[in-house]
Tab-separated table of C-alpha atoms in Angstrom:
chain	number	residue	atom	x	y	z
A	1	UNK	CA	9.064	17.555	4.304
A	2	UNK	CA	6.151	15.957	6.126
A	3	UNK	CA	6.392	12.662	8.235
A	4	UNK	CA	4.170	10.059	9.576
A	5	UNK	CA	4.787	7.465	11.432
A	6	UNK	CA	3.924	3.779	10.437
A	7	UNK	CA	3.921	0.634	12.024
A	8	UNK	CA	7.166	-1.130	12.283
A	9	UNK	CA	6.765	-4.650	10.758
A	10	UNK	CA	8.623	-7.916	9.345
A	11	UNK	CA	7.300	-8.657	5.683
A	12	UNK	CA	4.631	-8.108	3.599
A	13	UNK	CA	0.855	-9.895	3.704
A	14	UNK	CA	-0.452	-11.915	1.158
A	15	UNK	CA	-1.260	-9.973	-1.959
A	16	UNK	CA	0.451	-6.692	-0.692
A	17	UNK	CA	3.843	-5.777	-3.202
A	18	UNK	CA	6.596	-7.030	-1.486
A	19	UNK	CA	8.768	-4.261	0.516
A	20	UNK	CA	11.902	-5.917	0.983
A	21	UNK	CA	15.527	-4.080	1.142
A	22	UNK	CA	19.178	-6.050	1.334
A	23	UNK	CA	20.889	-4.638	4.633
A	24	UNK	CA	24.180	-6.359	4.060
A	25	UNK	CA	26.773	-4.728	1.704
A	26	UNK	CA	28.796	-6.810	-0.618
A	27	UNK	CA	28.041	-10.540	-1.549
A	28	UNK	CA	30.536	-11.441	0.906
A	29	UNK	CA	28.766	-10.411	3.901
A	30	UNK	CA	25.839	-12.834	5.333
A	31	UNK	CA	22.689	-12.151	3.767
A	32	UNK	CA	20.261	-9.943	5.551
A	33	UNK	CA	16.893	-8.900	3.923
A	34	UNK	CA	14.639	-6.667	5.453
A	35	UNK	CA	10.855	-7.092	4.883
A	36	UNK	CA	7.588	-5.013	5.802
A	37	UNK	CA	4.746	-6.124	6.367
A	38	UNK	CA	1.053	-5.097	8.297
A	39	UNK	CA	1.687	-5.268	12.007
A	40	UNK	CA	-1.471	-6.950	12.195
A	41	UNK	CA	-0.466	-10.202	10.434
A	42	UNK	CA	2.973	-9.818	11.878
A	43	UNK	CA	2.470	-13.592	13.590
A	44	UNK	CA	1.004	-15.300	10.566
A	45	UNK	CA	3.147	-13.760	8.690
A	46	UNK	CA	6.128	-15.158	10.481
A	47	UNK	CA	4.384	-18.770	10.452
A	48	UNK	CA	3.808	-18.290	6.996
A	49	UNK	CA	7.445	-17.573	5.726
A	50	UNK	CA	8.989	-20.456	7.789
A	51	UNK	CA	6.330	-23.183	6.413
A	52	UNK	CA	9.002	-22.931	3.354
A	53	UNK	CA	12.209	-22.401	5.035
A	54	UNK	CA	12.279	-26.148	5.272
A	55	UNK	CA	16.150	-26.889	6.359
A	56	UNK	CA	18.078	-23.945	5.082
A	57	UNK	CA	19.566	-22.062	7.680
A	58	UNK	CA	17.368	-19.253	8.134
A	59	UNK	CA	16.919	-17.014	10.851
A	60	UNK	CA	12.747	-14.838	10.372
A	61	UNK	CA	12.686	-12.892	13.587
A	62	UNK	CA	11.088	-9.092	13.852
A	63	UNK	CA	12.658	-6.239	14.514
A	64	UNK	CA	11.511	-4.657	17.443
A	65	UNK	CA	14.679	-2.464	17.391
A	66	UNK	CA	13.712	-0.041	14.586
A	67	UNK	CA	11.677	2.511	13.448
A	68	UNK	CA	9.466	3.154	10.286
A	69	UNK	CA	8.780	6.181	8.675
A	70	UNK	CA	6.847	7.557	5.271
A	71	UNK	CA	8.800	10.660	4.177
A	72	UNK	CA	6.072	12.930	1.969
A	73	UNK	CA	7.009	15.530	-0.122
A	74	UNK	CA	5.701	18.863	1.276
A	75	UNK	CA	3.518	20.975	-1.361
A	76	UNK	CA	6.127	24.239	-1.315
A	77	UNK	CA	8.013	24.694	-3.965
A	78	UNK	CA	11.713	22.943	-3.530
A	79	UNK	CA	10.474	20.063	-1.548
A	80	UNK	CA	11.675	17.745	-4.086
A	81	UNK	CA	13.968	14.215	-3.671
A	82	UNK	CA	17.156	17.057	-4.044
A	83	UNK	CA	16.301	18.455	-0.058
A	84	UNK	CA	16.986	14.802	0.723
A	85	UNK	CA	20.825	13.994	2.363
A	86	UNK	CA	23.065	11.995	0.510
A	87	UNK	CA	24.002	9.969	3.485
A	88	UNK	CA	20.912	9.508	6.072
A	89	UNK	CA	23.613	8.890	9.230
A	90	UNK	CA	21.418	7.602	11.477
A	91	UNK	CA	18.752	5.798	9.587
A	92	UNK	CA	19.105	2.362	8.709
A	93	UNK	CA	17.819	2.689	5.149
A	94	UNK	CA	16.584	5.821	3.304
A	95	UNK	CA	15.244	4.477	-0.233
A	96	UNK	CA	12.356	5.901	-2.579
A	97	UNK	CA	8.886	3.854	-2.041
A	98	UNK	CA	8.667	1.766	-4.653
A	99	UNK	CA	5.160	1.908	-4.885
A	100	UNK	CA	5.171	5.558	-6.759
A	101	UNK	CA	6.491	8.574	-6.669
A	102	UNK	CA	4.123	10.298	-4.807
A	103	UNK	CA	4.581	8.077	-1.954
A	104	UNK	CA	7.777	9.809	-1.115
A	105	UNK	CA	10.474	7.653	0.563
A	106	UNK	CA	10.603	4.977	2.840
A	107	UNK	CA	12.782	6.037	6.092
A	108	UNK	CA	13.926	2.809	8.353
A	109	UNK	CA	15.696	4.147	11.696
A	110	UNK	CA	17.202	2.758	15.034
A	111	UNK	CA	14.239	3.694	17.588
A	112	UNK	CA	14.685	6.715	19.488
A	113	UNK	CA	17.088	8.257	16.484
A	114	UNK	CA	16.706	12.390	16.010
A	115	UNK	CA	14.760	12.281	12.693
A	116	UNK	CA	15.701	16.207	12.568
A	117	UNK	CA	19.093	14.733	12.375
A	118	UNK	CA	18.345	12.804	9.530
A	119	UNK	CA	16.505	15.058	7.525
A	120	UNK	CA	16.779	19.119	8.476
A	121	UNK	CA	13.852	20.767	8.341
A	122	UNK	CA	11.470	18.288	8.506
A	123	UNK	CA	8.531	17.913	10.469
A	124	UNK	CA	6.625	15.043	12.334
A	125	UNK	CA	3.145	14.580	11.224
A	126	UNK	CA	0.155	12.354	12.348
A	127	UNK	CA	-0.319	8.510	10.814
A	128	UNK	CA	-3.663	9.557	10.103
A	129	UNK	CA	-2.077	12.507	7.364
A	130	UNK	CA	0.033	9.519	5.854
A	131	UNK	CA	-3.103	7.421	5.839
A	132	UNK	CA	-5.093	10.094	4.185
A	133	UNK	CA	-2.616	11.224	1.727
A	134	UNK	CA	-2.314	7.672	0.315
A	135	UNK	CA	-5.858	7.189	0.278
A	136	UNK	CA	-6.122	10.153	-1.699
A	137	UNK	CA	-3.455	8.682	-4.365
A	138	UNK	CA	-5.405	5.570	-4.377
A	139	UNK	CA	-2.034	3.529	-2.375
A	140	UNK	CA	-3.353	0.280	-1.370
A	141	UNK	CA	-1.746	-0.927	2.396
A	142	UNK	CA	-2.472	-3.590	4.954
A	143	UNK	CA	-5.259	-6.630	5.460
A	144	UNK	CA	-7.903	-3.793	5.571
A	145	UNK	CA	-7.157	-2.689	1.884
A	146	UNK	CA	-6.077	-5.624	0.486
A	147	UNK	CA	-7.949	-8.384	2.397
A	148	UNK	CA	-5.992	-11.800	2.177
A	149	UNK	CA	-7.503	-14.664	0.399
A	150	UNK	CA	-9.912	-11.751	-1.481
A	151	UNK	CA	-7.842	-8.810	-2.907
A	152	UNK	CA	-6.430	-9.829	-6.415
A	153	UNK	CA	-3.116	-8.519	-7.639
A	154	UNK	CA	-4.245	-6.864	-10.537
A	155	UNK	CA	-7.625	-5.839	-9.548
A	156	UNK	CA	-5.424	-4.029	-6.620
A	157	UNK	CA	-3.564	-2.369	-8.989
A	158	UNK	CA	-0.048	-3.976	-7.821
A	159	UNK	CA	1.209	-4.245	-11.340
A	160	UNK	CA	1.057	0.080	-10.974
A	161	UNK	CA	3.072	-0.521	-7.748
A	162	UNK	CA	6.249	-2.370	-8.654
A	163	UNK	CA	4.585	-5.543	-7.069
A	164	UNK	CA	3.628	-8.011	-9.477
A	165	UNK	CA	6.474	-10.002	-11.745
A	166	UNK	CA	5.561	-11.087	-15.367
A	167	UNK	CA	8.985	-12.661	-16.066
A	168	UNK	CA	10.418	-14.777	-12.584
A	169	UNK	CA	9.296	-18.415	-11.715
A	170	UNK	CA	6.037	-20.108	-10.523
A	171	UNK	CA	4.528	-18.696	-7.866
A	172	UNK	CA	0.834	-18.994	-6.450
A	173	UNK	CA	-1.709	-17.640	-8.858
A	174	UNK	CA	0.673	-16.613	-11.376
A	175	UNK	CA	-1.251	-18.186	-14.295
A	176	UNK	CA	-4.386	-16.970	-13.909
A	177	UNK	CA	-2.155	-13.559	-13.080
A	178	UNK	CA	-0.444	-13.862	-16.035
A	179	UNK	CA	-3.254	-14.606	-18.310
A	180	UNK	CA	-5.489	-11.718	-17.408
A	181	UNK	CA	-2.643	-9.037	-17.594
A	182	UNK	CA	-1.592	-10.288	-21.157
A	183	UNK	CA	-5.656	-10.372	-22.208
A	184	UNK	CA	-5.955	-6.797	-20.529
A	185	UNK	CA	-9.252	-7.433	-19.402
A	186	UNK	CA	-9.556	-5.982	-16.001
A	187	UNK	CA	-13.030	-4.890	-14.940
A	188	UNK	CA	-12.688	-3.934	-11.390
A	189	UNK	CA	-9.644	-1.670	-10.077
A	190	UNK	CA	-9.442	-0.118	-6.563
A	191	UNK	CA	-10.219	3.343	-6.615
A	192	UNK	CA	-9.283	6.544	-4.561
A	193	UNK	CA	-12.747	7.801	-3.611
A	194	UNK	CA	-13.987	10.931	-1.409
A	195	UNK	CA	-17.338	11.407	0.507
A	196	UNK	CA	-19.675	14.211	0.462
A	197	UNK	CA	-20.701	15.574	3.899
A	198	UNK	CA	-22.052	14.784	6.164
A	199	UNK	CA	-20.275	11.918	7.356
A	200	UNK	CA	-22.730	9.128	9.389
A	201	UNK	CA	-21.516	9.123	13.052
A	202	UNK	CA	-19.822	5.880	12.363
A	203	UNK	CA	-18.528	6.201	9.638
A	204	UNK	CA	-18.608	4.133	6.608
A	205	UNK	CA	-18.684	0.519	7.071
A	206	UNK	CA	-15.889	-1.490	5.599
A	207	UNK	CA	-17.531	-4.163	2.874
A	208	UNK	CA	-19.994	-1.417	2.035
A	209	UNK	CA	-21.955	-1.945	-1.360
A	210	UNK	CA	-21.721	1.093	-3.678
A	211	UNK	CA	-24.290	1.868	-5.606
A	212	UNK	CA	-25.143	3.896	-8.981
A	213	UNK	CA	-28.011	5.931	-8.730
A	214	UNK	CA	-30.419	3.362	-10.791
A	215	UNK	CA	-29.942	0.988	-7.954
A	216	UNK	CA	-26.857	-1.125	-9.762
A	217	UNK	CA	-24.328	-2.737	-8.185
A	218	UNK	CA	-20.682	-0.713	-8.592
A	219	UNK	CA	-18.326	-1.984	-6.042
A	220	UNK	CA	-17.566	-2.458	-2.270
A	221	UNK	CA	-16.003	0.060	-0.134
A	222	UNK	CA	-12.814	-1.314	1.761
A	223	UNK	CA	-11.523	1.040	3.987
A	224	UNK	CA	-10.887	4.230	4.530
A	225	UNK	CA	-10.414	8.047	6.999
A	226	UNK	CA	-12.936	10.819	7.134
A	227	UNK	CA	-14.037	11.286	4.000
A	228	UNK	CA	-11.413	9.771	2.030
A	229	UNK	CA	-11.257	5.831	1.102
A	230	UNK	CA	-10.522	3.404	-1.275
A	231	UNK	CA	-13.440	1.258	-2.871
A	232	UNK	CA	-12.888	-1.599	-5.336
A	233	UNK	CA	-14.791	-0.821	-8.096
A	234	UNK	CA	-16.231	-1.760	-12.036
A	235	UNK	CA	-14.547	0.353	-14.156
A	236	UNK	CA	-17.893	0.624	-16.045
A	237	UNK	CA	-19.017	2.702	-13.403
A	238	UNK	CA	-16.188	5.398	-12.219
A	239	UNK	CA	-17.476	8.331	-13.585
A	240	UNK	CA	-21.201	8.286	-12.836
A	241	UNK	CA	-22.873	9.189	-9.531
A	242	UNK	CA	-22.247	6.411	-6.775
A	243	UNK	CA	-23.578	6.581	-2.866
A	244	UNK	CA	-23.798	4.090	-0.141
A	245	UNK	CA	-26.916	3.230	1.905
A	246	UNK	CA	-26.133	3.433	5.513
A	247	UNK	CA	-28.834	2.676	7.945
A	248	UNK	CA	-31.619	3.751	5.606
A	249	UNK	CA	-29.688	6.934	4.494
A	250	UNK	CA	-27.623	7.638	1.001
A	251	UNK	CA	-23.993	8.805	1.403
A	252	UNK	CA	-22.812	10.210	-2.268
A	253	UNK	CA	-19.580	9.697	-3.130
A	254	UNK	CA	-17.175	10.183	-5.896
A	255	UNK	CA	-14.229	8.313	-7.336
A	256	UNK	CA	-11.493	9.225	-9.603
A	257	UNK	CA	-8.297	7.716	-11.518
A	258	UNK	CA	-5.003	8.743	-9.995
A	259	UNK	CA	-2.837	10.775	-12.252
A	260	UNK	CA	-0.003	8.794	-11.178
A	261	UNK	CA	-1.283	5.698	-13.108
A	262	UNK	CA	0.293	4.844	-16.393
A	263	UNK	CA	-0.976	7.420	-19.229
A	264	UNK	CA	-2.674	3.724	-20.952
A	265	UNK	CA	-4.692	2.985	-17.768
A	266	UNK	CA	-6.745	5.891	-17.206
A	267	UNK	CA	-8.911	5.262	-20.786
């Protein structure tokens, strides 16, 4: 198994499926619901939830405390969910990511805990390899891939993820939602996508227009590592040559649908 370490957080942003676990054990125990979110928006965030806690007797406080962890499945054969312990000891939760299988599991530990411990045999890698190897799978994460107030759910590809609900109450959006997934008209979907080289010094500049070769408009880029990203894109578009003008020079690039996607999607 390969790790990398994420950024501990309370609850999800806006438009981001929501990551949220039940810590207490029977429905006779107080409540207690953990949420992740982007460290970034870990203040608004905070704001955000209370604006409807209105008088109920809620406590929204971070949790400074722990630790949190991507478990990815290592490419040798046998590194499957089976290697995994059937009690994690020291970890707080140990649960699949519910965003897809490829994803791995989600590992939630006290900081400081021997992750060794937890799972034998595994290995500590760099954020950066977590970041890349979702941006490779096309896994949306944070206010850089899913800007709030911008990213749609569908167009983001959350109904994929486990984070979009076509049968519970009203909640913002949910119509228009609602009435575009039942239509199945969806002409933009963010996209893994991978750069040829070389790279610009600077990289690629988040917002970045992609272009087809005749000139036509085929997405923006949002964010990405080296020469891996994600780019919201027209559909119309995916399989023909695509580059980026940056600073007077054309950066190719290349996108493709991620085999994890529902068999339906990728036509």
């Amino acid at each position: 198994m390969e790790y990398g370490k994420l950024h501990p957080g309370l609850g999800p942003p806006r438009h981001r499926r929501s990551c949220w676990s039940r810590l207490h054990g029977s429905a006779g125990e107080e409540p207690h619901i953990l949420l992740e979110c982007d460290s970034n928006v870990l203040e608004p965030f905070q704001k955000h939830l209370k604006l409807y806690k209105i008088r109920r007797k809620v406590d929204i406080s971070p949790c400074p405390d722990l630790s949190l962890w991507a478990v990815i499945p290592g490419e040798q054969a046998g590194d499957a969910s089976s290697s995994l312990p059937k009690c994690a000891g020291q970890a707080v939760l140990l649960t699949p990511d519910p965003r897809a299988e490829v994803m791995g599991w989600r590992l939630i530990t006290k900081k400081g805990a021997n992750l060794s411990e937890i799972i034998p045999g595994s290995e500590v890698g760099d954020v950066q390899d977590y970041h890349r190897h979702r941006y490779k799978q096309g896994i949306p994460e944070g206010v850089k891939d899913l800007p709030p107030g911008v990213a749609l759910p569908l167009e983001s590809n959350l109904a994929y993820m486990n984070g979009i609900s076509f049968t519970k109450g009203c909640y913002i959006g949910q119509e228009l939602t609602a009435r575009t997934h039942h239509m199945g008209v969806i002409r933009k979907r963010l996209l893994p996508v991978s750069f040829s080289a070389p790279l610009p010094k600077d990289g690629i500049p988040e917002g970045a227009e992609i272009l087809t070769e005749s000139g036509k408009p085929a997405g923006k880029f949002r964010a990405g590592g080296g020469d891996l990203g994600i780019a919201l894109l027209r559909l119309a578009h995916v399989n023909e040559p695509l580059c980026i003008d940056v600073g007077g020079d054309k950066v190719k690039l290349s996108a493709n649908t991620p085999e994890w996607w529902p068999k339906s999607a990728a036509k």
